[in-house]
Amino acid sequence: MRLGTARVDGATRAVVVAERSVVPLPFADVGELLGHPTWRDIAESALAGAPDMPADLDLAPVVPRPSKVVCCGHNYAGHIREMGRPVPQHPTLFAKFADTLTGPSDVVTVPDWAEGLDWEAELAAVVGAPLHRATRAEAAAAIAGWTAANDLSVRSWQRHTGQWLPGKSFDRTTPLGPVLVTADELDPGAGLALTCRVNGEVVQRGDTADLVFDAAALLSYISSFTALAPGDVVLTGTPAGVGAAETPPRSLADGDLVEVDLEGVGVLRTPIRIETTRRDADPGPAKEVPHE
Amino acid sequence: MRLGTARVDGATRAVVVAERSVVPLPFADVGELLGHPTWRDIAESALAGAPDMPADLDLAPVVPRPSKVVCCGHNYAGHIREMGRPVPQHPTLFAKFADTLTGPSDVVTVPDWAEGLDWEAELAAVVGAPLHRATRAEAAAAIAGWTAANDLSVRSWQRHTGQWLPGKSFDRTTPLGPVLVTADELDPGAGLALTCRVNGEVVQRGDTADLVFDAAALLSYISSFTALAPGDVVLTGTPAGVGAAETPPRSLADGDLVEVDLEGVGVLRTPIRIETTRRDADPGPAKEVPHE
């Protein structure tokens, strides 16, 4: 099954996307649907008879309000090498806020002082059942399904300090979708092509079978320290080919179109808008730190 | 005014804490109260006549469900030096999840494989109005008030990689409270004593006037990349004296009592419980990364 969250009349609505029809579900979004233990049955029965919706859906992030969005960096061997990083013994994790997410066809706008906007095509796992200190097998069984993400990163702000949060959390800069494909229909461990294109040029060409820590390993590790809930989203990292690794580094410009194409899931199409705006706000340190 | 969130009959309730009485407010918690533009008037009028509540309140985190919790590391000169860090040009920020927070008198329990549990006494600012790309002055005006936090950190997991998230996000390990003191009644810039005690021994003795980036600077910087909403919480960092900086490093043990005492706000009293439990979950990397 393919599940989505559609924008309808100023609100959102969970939908099942079938081959030639779109069926609305009685839930505000896919996250709310997944909160019901019988979400699979609910969605399957809806497919049987409910009325269609227009095919040209305006899609929201497939889970628009997850309680947790956890992201992994340095998780493909090729990308680890291109960023000059050591071999990881543990997954490198950071968090995003729910409102960092945006829809699969939405324009992403960043201010011109957010220099170095870069693409990161990713496979994302969506949690379908509560997880707390889960084994690998428990974690694997709790994955509701798979979707695609573009972890668009503002490299200058990511590098302000050793902690990446600012460059990874500009509002509405992480396209997520277009749909969730349920875990019974897709196996990233067997290898799905993960491609990123900028204005049609292929810049990343990965394979989800090459993840260092696969989704089950990530969910098990994450659930060791923090409980995961249905609808939570885990971004599994990006393959080689980011702009920051080019010589000289390359970044996205106003008017660019970035596409993340995940085999079996679909395409995120993101027009980039660089907004010219003065930044009033950089008060700097309130105190000088003595050099000692 | 002093605002709190009390646990009552399995739910929570926002309250105003007056000198000799506690007045319930018609909101589930302080975060929900702050979502109303006239929150100050609402709380002040309630003080006039409503019935009292028992004085021995069971307090929840003062804001139990913030949409964003942003934390700053390396923000006191003394702590920067003891951790051997360079002088920061930008604040070092990371996020916590809402359910990482816990009440001001709650027991904090961590598993015994979470080695190196350490204290971090902090001043926290609570946002009282929406903020987006705010100037320093706008940010300062949007601070609803001040509270205390203990950013209890699992040093071993904090150091698994360069990103601190795991060690900073064990569930229910960040006491927040006991109350919010509104900004009109307290000025951390003028200097408030911030003390941490372990079993009565003073281990940290800081002064909030020594913050490198004060709360207005932090909120302005944060709001440059992500919008802040009423009830959001910003932890401003910890002064010198953490256990990790001692030689040899010191950490909390089962049965310890940690107290964070913020002048003008109150005391967080946190009994520590180290739980003996097997960790089934450490699947490790799914793939070997070739050394090249």
Coordinates of C-alpha atoms in Angstrom, one line a residue:
Chain A
M1 CA 0.0 0.0 0.0
R2 CA 1.0 3.6 -0.6
L3 CA -0.1 6.1 2.0
G4 CA 0.0 9.9 1.7
T5 CA -1.1 13.1 3.5
A6 CA -3.0 15.4 1.2
R7 CA -3.7 19.1 1.7
V8 CA -7.5 19.6 1.3
D9 CA -9.3 22.8 2.0
G10 CA -6.7 24.3 4.4
A11 CA -6.4 21.0 6.4
T12 CA -4.7 17.7 5.8
R13 CA -6.1 14.3 5.2
A14 CA -4.6 10.8 5.2
V15 CA -5.1 9.0 1.9
V16 CA -4.4 5.6 0.3
V17 CA -3.0 6.0 -3.2
A18 CA -4.1 3.1 -5.4
E19 CA -3.2 2.5 -9.0
R20 CA -6.0 4.6 -10.5
S21 CA -7.6 6.2 -7.5
V22 CA -6.9 8.0 -4.3
V23 CA -9.0 7.1 -1.3
P24 CA -9.4 9.4 1.7
L25 CA -9.1 8.0 5.2
P26 CA -10.7 9.4 8.4
F27 CA -7.4 10.7 9.8
A28 CA -5.8 14.1 9.6
D29 CA -2.5 12.6 8.3
V30 CA -0.4 9.4 8.0
G31 CA 1.1 9.9 11.5
E32 CA -2.4 9.9 13.1
L33 CA -3.4 6.8 11.1
L34 CA -0.2 5.0 12.3
G35 CA -1.2 5.8 15.9
H36 CA -4.0 3.2 15.5
P37 CA -2.7 -0.4 16.1
T38 CA -5.0 -1.6 13.3
W39 CA -3.8 1.0 10.8
R40 CA -3.1 -1.5 8.1
D41 CA -6.6 -3.0 8.3
I42 CA -8.2 0.4 8.3
A43 CA -6.4 1.5 5.2
E44 CA -7.0 -1.8 3.4
S45 CA -10.7 -1.8 4.0
A46 CA -10.9 1.8 2.8
L47 CA -9.5 0.7 -0.5
A48 CA -12.5 -1.5 -1.0
G49 CA -15.2 1.0 -1.5
A50 CA -14.7 4.7 -0.7
P51 CA -15.0 7.5 -3.2
D52 CA -12.0 8.8 -5.2
M53 CA -10.2 12.1 -4.8
P54 CA -8.7 14.2 -7.5
A55 CA -5.4 12.6 -8.9
D56 CA -3.5 15.9 -8.8
L57 CA -3.1 15.9 -5.1
D58 CA -1.4 18.6 -3.2
L59 CA 0.8 16.5 -0.9
A60 CA 2.0 17.5 2.6
P61 CA 5.0 15.8 4.2
V62 CA 3.9 12.2 4.4
V63 CA 4.1 12.5 8.2
P64 CA 3.6 16.3 8.9
R65 CA 3.8 16.3 12.7
P66 CA 6.0 13.5 13.9
S67 CA 6.9 13.6 17.6
K68 CA 10.5 12.8 16.7
V69 CA 12.6 13.2 13.5
V70 CA 16.0 11.5 14.0
C71 CA 18.6 11.7 11.2
C72 CA 21.8 9.8 10.6
G73 CA 24.9 11.2 9.0
H74 CA 27.9 9.4 7.5
N75 CA 26.0 6.2 6.7
Y76 CA 27.2 5.3 3.2
A77 CA 30.8 4.2 2.8
G78 CA 31.2 6.4 -0.3
H79 CA 29.8 9.5 1.5
I80 CA 32.0 8.8 4.6
R81 CA 35.0 8.8 2.3
E82 CA 34.1 11.9 0.4
M83 CA 33.6 13.9 3.6
G84 CA 36.9 12.6 4.9
R85 CA 35.4 11.0 8.0
P86 CA 36.7 8.0 10.0
V87 CA 34.9 4.6 10.0
P88 CA 31.9 4.9 12.4
Q89 CA 31.4 2.4 15.3
H90 CA 28.1 4.1 16.2
P91 CA 25.6 5.9 14.0
T92 CA 26.0 9.7 13.9
L93 CA 22.6 11.1 14.9
F94 CA 21.0 14.5 15.1
A95 CA 17.4 15.7 15.4
K96 CA 15.2 17.8 13.2
F97 CA 12.1 19.7 14.3
A98 CA 8.7 18.6 12.9
D99 CA 8.3 22.0 11.1
T100 CA 11.6 21.5 9.3
L101 CA 9.7 19.1 7.1
T102 CA 8.0 20.2 3.9
G103 CA 5.9 18.6 1.1
P104 CA 7.3 16.6 -1.7
S105 CA 6.6 19.3 -4.4
D106 CA 6.9 22.4 -2.2
V107 CA 9.2 25.2 -3.1
V108 CA 12.1 25.5 -0.6
T109 CA 13.1 29.0 0.3
V110 CA 16.2 30.0 2.2
P111 CA 17.6 33.5 2.8
D112 CA 20.7 34.5 0.8
W113 CA 22.8 34.6 4.0
A114 CA 22.2 30.9 4.4
E115 CA 25.2 30.1 2.2
G116 CA 26.0 26.7 0.8
L117 CA 22.6 25.1 0.4
D118 CA 23.3 21.4 -0.5
W119 CA 21.3 18.3 -1.4
E120 CA 21.2 15.0 0.5
A121 CA 19.0 12.3 -1.0
E122 CA 17.9 9.8 1.7
L123 CA 15.8 6.8 2.4
A124 CA 13.5 7.4 5.4
A125 CA 11.9 4.8 7.7
V126 CA 8.5 5.6 9.3
V127 CA 7.8 4.0 12.7
G128 CA 4.6 2.0 12.9
A129 CA 4.6 0.8 16.5
P130 CA 6.0 1.9 19.9
L131 CA 9.7 1.0 20.4
H132 CA 11.6 1.1 23.6
R133 CA 15.0 -0.6 23.9
A134 CA 14.1 -2.8 20.9
T135 CA 16.3 -5.6 19.5
R136 CA 17.1 -5.5 15.9
A137 CA 14.3 -7.9 15.1
E138 CA 11.7 -5.9 17.1
A139 CA 12.9 -2.7 15.4
A140 CA 12.6 -4.3 11.9
A141 CA 9.1 -5.5 12.7
A142 CA 8.0 -2.0 13.8
I143 CA 8.8 -0.2 10.5
A144 CA 5.5 0.8 9.0
G145 CA 7.2 1.6 5.7
W146 CA 9.5 3.7 3.6
T147 CA 9.6 7.1 2.1
A148 CA 12.1 9.5 0.6
A149 CA 13.7 12.7 2.1
N150 CA 15.9 15.4 0.9
D151 CA 18.0 16.5 3.9
L152 CA 18.8 19.9 2.4
S153 CA 21.6 21.3 4.4
V154 CA 22.9 24.9 4.9
R155 CA 26.6 24.0 5.0
S156 CA 27.8 27.4 6.4
W157 CA 25.4 27.2 9.4
Q158 CA 26.0 23.4 9.8
R159 CA 29.7 24.3 10.4
H160 CA 29.2 27.3 12.8
T161 CA 30.1 24.8 15.5
G162 CA 30.7 21.1 15.9
Q163 CA 26.9 20.5 16.4
W164 CA 25.1 20.4 13.1
L165 CA 21.6 21.5 14.2
P166 CA 21.4 25.0 12.7
G167 CA 22.4 24.0 9.2
K168 CA 20.0 21.0 9.3
S169 CA 17.0 22.8 10.7
F170 CA 16.1 25.8 8.6
D171 CA 12.3 25.8 8.6
R172 CA 10.5 23.8 5.8
T173 CA 13.7 22.6 4.1
T174 CA 13.3 18.8 4.4
P175 CA 11.0 17.5 1.7
L176 CA 9.5 14.2 2.9
G177 CA 7.4 11.8 0.7
P178 CA 5.8 11.7 -1.8
V179 CA 4.2 8.6 -0.1
L180 CA 4.9 5.9 2.4
V181 CA 5.2 2.5 0.9
T182 CA 4.4 -0.1 3.4
A183 CA 7.2 -2.4 4.5
D184 CA 5.5 -5.6 3.1
E185 CA 5.9 -4.1 -0.4
L186 CA 9.5 -2.9 -0.4
D187 CA 12.9 -4.1 0.9
P188 CA 15.6 -1.4 1.0
G189 CA 18.1 -4.1 2.2
A190 CA 17.7 -5.8 -1.1
G191 CA 18.8 -2.6 -2.9
L192 CA 16.8 0.4 -4.1
A193 CA 18.3 2.9 -6.4
L194 CA 18.5 6.3 -4.6
T195 CA 19.2 9.1 -7.1
C196 CA 19.5 12.9 -6.8
R197 CA 19.3 15.2 -9.8
V198 CA 19.9 18.9 -10.0
N199 CA 18.3 20.5 -13.1
G200 CA 18.3 17.0 -14.6
E201 CA 22.0 16.2 -14.0
V202 CA 22.5 13.2 -11.8
V203 CA 24.6 14.2 -8.8
Q204 CA 24.0 11.2 -6.4
R205 CA 23.5 7.6 -7.4
G206 CA 23.3 5.4 -4.4
D207 CA 21.9 2.0 -3.4
T208 CA 20.1 1.5 -0.2
A209 CA 21.7 -1.9 0.2
D210 CA 25.0 0.0 1.0
L211 CA 23.8 1.5 4.3
V212 CA 26.4 1.0 7.0
F213 CA 23.7 1.0 9.7
D214 CA 20.4 -0.1 8.2
A215 CA 17.1 1.1 9.4
A216 CA 16.6 -1.8 11.9
A217 CA 20.0 -1.1 13.4
L218 CA 19.2 2.6 13.6
L219 CA 15.8 2.2 15.2
S220 CA 17.2 -0.3 17.7
Y221 CA 20.1 2.0 18.7
I222 CA 17.8 5.1 18.9
S223 CA 15.2 3.2 21.0
S224 CA 18.0 2.4 23.5
F225 CA 17.9 6.0 24.7
T226 CA 14.6 7.4 23.6
A227 CA 11.2 5.8 23.0
L228 CA 9.9 5.9 19.4
A229 CA 6.2 6.3 18.6
P230 CA 4.1 5.5 15.6
G231 CA 4.7 8.2 13.0
D232 CA 8.2 9.0 14.1
V233 CA 10.6 9.4 11.2
V234 CA 14.2 8.2 10.8
L235 CA 16.3 9.6 8.0
T236 CA 19.0 7.0 7.2
G237 CA 21.7 9.2 5.7
T238 CA 22.9 10.2 2.2
P239 CA 25.2 8.4 -0.4
A240 CA 28.2 10.0 -2.0
G241 CA 27.8 13.0 -4.3
V242 CA 26.9 16.0 -2.2
G243 CA 27.9 19.4 -3.4
A244 CA 30.1 20.1 -0.4
A245 CA 32.4 17.3 -1.5
E246 CA 33.0 18.7 -4.9
T247 CA 36.2 20.8 -5.7
P248 CA 35.3 23.6 -5.5
P249 CA 32.3 23.0 -3.3
R250 CA 29.0 23.4 -5.2
S251 CA 25.7 24.7 -3.8
L252 CA 22.2 25.2 -5.0
A253 CA 21.1 28.5 -6.6
D254 CA 17.9 30.4 -7.0
G255 CA 15.8 28.7 -9.6
D256 CA 17.4 25.2 -9.4
L257 CA 15.2 22.1 -9.4
V258 CA 16.4 19.3 -7.1
E259 CA 14.9 15.8 -7.5
V260 CA 15.3 12.9 -5.1
D261 CA 14.2 9.7 -6.8
L262 CA 13.9 6.6 -4.6
E263 CA 13.1 3.4 -6.5
G264 CA 9.7 2.0 -5.6
V265 CA 8.7 5.1 -3.7
G266 CA 8.7 8.1 -6.1
V267 CA 10.2 11.5 -6.7
L268 CA 10.6 14.6 -4.5
R269 CA 10.6 17.6 -6.9
T270 CA 11.9 20.7 -5.1
P271 CA 12.2 24.1 -6.7
I272 CA 14.8 26.2 -4.9
R273 CA 14.3 29.8 -4.1
I274 CA 17.0 32.0 -2.6
E275 CA 15.4 35.0 -1.0
T276 CA 17.3 38.3 -0.8
T277 CA 16.8 39.5 2.7
R278 CA 18.7 41.5 5.2
R279 CA 19.7 39.6 8.4
D280 CA 19.2 42.0 11.3
A281 CA 19.8 39.3 13.8
D282 CA 23.4 38.4 14.6
P283 CA 24.0 39.8 18.0
G284 CA 27.2 37.8 18.6
P285 CA 28.6 36.9 22.0
A286 CA 27.3 39.0 24.8
K287 CA 30.6 38.4 26.7
E288 CA 34.2 38.2 25.5
V289 CA 35.7 34.8 26.5
P290 CA 39.1 35.5 28.0
H291 CA 41.9 33.7 26.0
E292 CA 43.8 31.8 28.7
Chain B
M1 CA 4.5 35.8 39.0
R2 CA 5.5 32.2 39.4
L3 CA 3.8 29.7 37.1
G4 CA 3.9 26.0 37.4
T5 CA 2.4 22.8 35.9
A6 CA 0.9 20.5 38.5
R7 CA 0.0 16.9 38.2
V8 CA -3.6 16.4 39.3
D9 CA -5.7 13.2 39.0
G10 CA -3.6 11.8 36.2
A11 CA -3.6 15.0 34.1
T12 CA -1.7 18.3 34.4
R13 CA -3.0 21.8 35.2
A14 CA -1.3 25.2 34.9
V15 CA -1.1 27.0 38.2
V16 CA 0.0 30.3 39.6
V17 CA 2.1 29.9 42.7
A18 CA 1.5 32.8 45.1
E19 CA 3.1 33.4 48.5
R20 CA 0.6 31.4 50.5
S21 CA -1.6 29.8 47.9
V22 CA -1.6 28.0 44.6
V23 CA -4.3 29.0 42.1
P24 CA -5.3 26.7 39.3
L25 CA -5.7 28.1 35.8
P26 CA -8.0 26.8 33.0
F27 CA -5.1 25.4 31.0
A28 CA -3.5 22.0 30.9
D29 CA 0.0 23.3 31.4
V30 CA 2.2 26.5 31.3
G31 CA 2.9 25.9 27.6
E32 CA -0.8 26.0 26.7
L33 CA -1.2 29.1 28.8
L34 CA 1.6 30.9 27.1
G35 CA -0.1 30.2 23.7
H36 CA -2.7 32.8 24.6
P37 CA -1.5 36.4 23.8
T38 CA -3.1 37.6 27.0
W39 CA -1.5 34.9 29.2
R40 CA -0.2 37.5 31.7
D41 CA -3.6 39.1 32.3
I42 CA -5.2 35.7 32.5
A43 CA -2.8 34.6 35.3
E44 CA -3.0 37.9 37.1
S45 CA -6.8 37.9 37.3
A46 CA -6.8 34.3 38.5
L47 CA -4.7 35.4 41.4
A48 CA -7.5 37.7 42.6
G49 CA -10.1 35.2 43.6
A50 CA -9.9 31.6 42.7
P51 CA -9.7 28.7 45.2
D52 CA -6.5 27.4 46.6
M53 CA -4.8 24.0 45.8
P54 CA -2.8 21.9 48.2
A55 CA 0.7 23.4 48.8
D56 CA 2.5 20.0 48.4
L57 CA 2.1 20.0 44.6
D58 CA 3.3 17.2 42.4
L59 CA 5.0 19.3 39.7
A60 CA 5.5 18.3 36.1
P61 CA 8.2 19.9 33.9
V62 CA 7.1 23.5 33.9
V63 CA 6.5 23.2 30.2
P64 CA 5.8 19.5 29.6
R65 CA 5.2 19.5 25.9
P66 CA 7.2 22.2 24.2
S67 CA 7.3 22.1 20.4
K68 CA 11.1 22.8 20.5
V69 CA 13.7 22.4 23.2
V70 CA 17.0 23.9 22.1
C71 CA 20.1 23.7 24.2
C72 CA 23.4 25.5 24.2
G73 CA 26.7 24.0 25.1
H74 CA 30.0 25.8 25.9
N75 CA 28.4 29.0 27.1
Y76 CA 30.3 29.9 30.3
A77 CA 33.9 30.8 29.9
G78 CA 34.9 28.6 32.9
H79 CA 33.1 25.6 31.5
I80 CA 34.6 26.2 28.0
R81 CA 38.1 26.1 29.5
E82 CA 37.5 23.0 31.7
M83 CA 36.2 21.1 28.6
G84 CA 39.3 22.3 26.6
R85 CA 37.2 24.0 23.9
P86 CA 38.1 26.9 21.7
V87 CA 36.5 30.3 22.0
P88 CA 33.1 30.2 20.3
Q89 CA 32.0 32.6 17.6
H90 CA 28.6 31.1 17.4
P91 CA 26.5 29.3 20.1
T92 CA 26.8 25.5 20.1
L93 CA 23.3 24.2 19.7
F94 CA 21.6 20.9 19.9
A95 CA 18.0 19.7 20.4
K96 CA 16.2 17.6 22.9
F97 CA 12.9 15.9 22.6
A98 CA 9.9 17.0 24.7
D99 CA 9.8 13.7 26.5
T100 CA 13.4 14.1 27.6
L101 CA 12.1 16.5 30.1
T102 CA 11.0 15.4 33.6
G103 CA 9.5 17.0 36.7
P104 CA 11.5 19.1 39.2
S105 CA 11.3 16.4 42.0
D106 CA 11.1 13.3 39.8
V107 CA 13.5 10.4 40.2
V108 CA 15.8 10.1 37.1
T109 CA 16.5 6.5 36.1
V110 CA 19.1 5.4 33.6
P111 CA 20.3 1.9 32.7
D112 CA 23.7 0.8 34.0
W113 CA 25.1 0.6 30.5
A114 CA 24.6 4.4 30.2
E115 CA 28.0 5.1 31.7
G116 CA 29.1 8.5 32.9
L117 CA 25.9 10.2 34.0
D118 CA 26.9 13.8 34.7
W119 CA 25.2 16.9 36.0
E120 CA 24.8 20.3 34.2
A121 CA 23.0 23.1 36.1
E122 CA 21.4 25.5 33.7
L123 CA 19.3 28.6 33.4
A124 CA 16.4 28.1 30.9
A125 CA 14.4 30.7 29.0
V126 CA 10.8 30.0 28.1
V127 CA 9.5 31.7 25.0
G128 CA 6.3 33.8 25.4
A129 CA 5.6 35.0 21.9
P130 CA 6.2 33.8 18.3
L131 CA 9.7 34.6 17.1
H132 CA 11.0 34.5 13.5
R133 CA 14.3 36.1 12.5
A134 CA 14.1 38.3 15.6
T135 CA 16.5 41.0 16.5
R136 CA 18.1 40.9 19.9
A137 CA 15.6 43.4 21.3
E138 CA 12.6 41.5 19.8
A139 CA 14.0 38.2 21.3
A140 CA 14.5 39.8 24.7
A141 CA 10.9 41.1 24.7
A142 CA 9.5 37.6 23.8
I143 CA 11.0 35.9 26.9
A144 CA 8.0 34.9 29.1
G145 CA 10.3 34.0 32.0
W146 CA 13.0 31.9 33.5
T147 CA 13.3 28.5 35.0
A148 CA 16.0 26.0 35.9
A149 CA 17.2 22.8 34.2
N150 CA 19.5 20.0 34.9
D151 CA 20.9 18.9 31.5
L152 CA 21.9 15.4 32.9
S153 CA 24.2 14.0 30.3
V154 CA 25.3 10.4 29.6
R155 CA 28.9 11.2 28.7
S156 CA 29.7 7.7 27.1
W157 CA 26.7 8.0 24.7
Q158 CA 27.4 11.8 24.1
R159 CA 30.8 10.8 22.8
H160 CA 29.7 7.9 20.6
T161 CA 30.2 10.3 17.7
G162 CA 30.7 14.0 17.2
Q163 CA 27.0 14.7 17.5
W164 CA 25.8 14.8 21.1
L165 CA 22.2 13.8 20.7
P166 CA 22.2 10.3 22.2
G167 CA 23.9 11.3 25.5
K168 CA 21.7 14.3 25.8
S169 CA 18.3 12.6 25.1
F170 CA 17.8 9.7 27.4
D171 CA 14.1 9.7 28.2
R172 CA 13.0 11.7 31.2
T173 CA 16.5 12.9 32.2
T174 CA 16.2 16.7 32.0
P175 CA 14.5 18.1 35.1
L176 CA 12.8 21.4 34.3
G177 CA 11.3 23.8 36.8
P178 CA 10.2 24.0 39.5
V179 CA 8.4 27.1 38.3
L180 CA 8.6 29.7 35.6
V181 CA 9.3 33.2 37.1
T182 CA 8.1 35.8 34.7
A183 CA 10.6 38.1 33.1
D184 CA 9.4 41.2 34.8
E185 CA 10.5 39.8 38.2
L186 CA 14.0 38.4 37.4
D187 CA 17.0 39.6 35.4
P188 CA 19.6 36.9 34.8
G189 CA 21.8 39.5 33.1
A190 CA 22.2 41.2 36.4
G191 CA 23.6 37.9 37.9
L192 CA 21.8 35.0 39.5
A193 CA 23.7 32.4 41.5
L194 CA 23.4 29.0 39.7
T195 CA 24.5 26.2 42.0
C196 CA 24.7 22.4 41.7
R197 CA 25.0 20.1 44.7
V198 CA 25.6 16.4 44.7
N199 CA 24.6 14.8 48.1
G200 CA 24.9 18.3 49.6
E201 CA 28.5 19.0 48.2
V202 CA 28.6 22.1 46.0
V203 CA 30.0 21.0 42.6
Q204 CA 29.0 23.9 40.4
R205 CA 28.8 27.6 41.5
G206 CA 28.1 29.8 38.5
D207 CA 26.6 33.3 37.8
T208 CA 24.1 33.8 35.0
A209 CA 25.8 37.2 34.3
D210 CA 28.7 35.2 32.9
L211 CA 26.9 33.7 29.9
V212 CA 28.9 34.1 26.7
F213 CA 25.7 34.2 24.6
D214 CA 22.8 35.5 26.8
A215 CA 19.2 34.3 26.3
A216 CA 18.3 37.2 24.0
A217 CA 21.4 36.4 21.8
L218 CA 20.4 32.7 21.7
L219 CA 16.8 33.3 20.8
S220 CA 17.7 35.8 18.1
Y221 CA 20.2 33.3 16.6
I222 CA 17.9 30.3 16.8
S223 CA 15.0 32.3 15.3
S224 CA 17.2 33.0 12.3
F225 CA 16.8 29.4 11.1
T226 CA 13.8 28.1 13.0
A227 CA 10.6 29.8 14.2
L228 CA 10.1 29.7 18.0
A229 CA 6.6 29.4 19.5
P230 CA 5.2 30.2 22.9
G231 CA 6.2 27.5 25.4
D232 CA 9.4 26.6 23.6
V233 CA 12.4 26.2 25.9
V234 CA 16.0 27.2 25.5
L235 CA 18.6 25.8 27.9
T236 CA 21.4 28.3 28.1
G237 CA 24.4 26.1 29.0
T238 CA 26.2 25.1 32.2
P239 CA 29.0 26.8 34.2
A240 CA 32.3 25.1 35.2
G241 CA 32.3 22.1 37.6
V242 CA 30.9 19.2 35.6
G243 CA 32.0 15.7 36.6
A244 CA 33.6 14.9 33.2
A245 CA 36.1 17.7 33.8
E246 CA 37.4 16.3 37.1
T247 CA 40.5 14.1 37.2
P248 CA 39.6 11.3 37.2
P249 CA 36.2 12.0 35.7
R250 CA 33.4 11.6 38.2
S251 CA 29.8 10.5 37.5
L252 CA 26.6 10.0 39.4
A253 CA 25.8 6.8 41.2
D254 CA 22.7 5.0 42.3
G255 CA 21.2 6.7 45.3
D256 CA 22.8 10.1 44.7
L257 CA 20.8 13.3 45.1
V258 CA 21.5 16.1 42.6
E259 CA 20.2 19.6 43.3
V260 CA 20.2 22.5 40.9
D261 CA 19.6 25.7 42.7
L262 CA 18.8 28.8 40.7
E263 CA 18.6 32.1 42.7
G264 CA 15.1 33.5 42.5
V265 CA 13.6 30.4 40.8
G266 CA 14.1 27.5 43.2
V267 CA 15.6 24.1 43.5
L268 CA 15.4 20.9 41.3
R269 CA 15.8 17.9 43.6
T270 CA 16.7 14.8 41.6
P271 CA 17.3 11.4 43.1
I272 CA 19.4 9.3 40.8
R273 CA 18.5 5.6 40.1
I274 CA 20.9 3.4 38.1
E275 CA 18.9 0.5 36.9
T276 CA 20.6 -2.9 36.3
T277 CA 19.4 -4.1 33.0
R278 CA 20.7 -6.1 30.1
R279 CA 21.0 -4.3 26.9
D280 CA 19.9 -6.6 24.1
A281 CA 20.1 -3.9 21.6
D282 CA 23.4 -3.1 20.0
P283 CA 23.3 -4.5 16.5
G284 CA 26.3 -2.6 15.3
P285 CA 27.0 -1.7 11.7
A286 CA 25.2 -3.8 9.1
K287 CA 28.1 -3.3 6.7
E288 CA 31.8 -3.1 7.1
V289 CA 33.2 0.2 5.8
P290 CA 36.2 -0.5 3.6
H291 CA 39.4 1.2 4.8
E292 CA 40.6 3.0 1.8

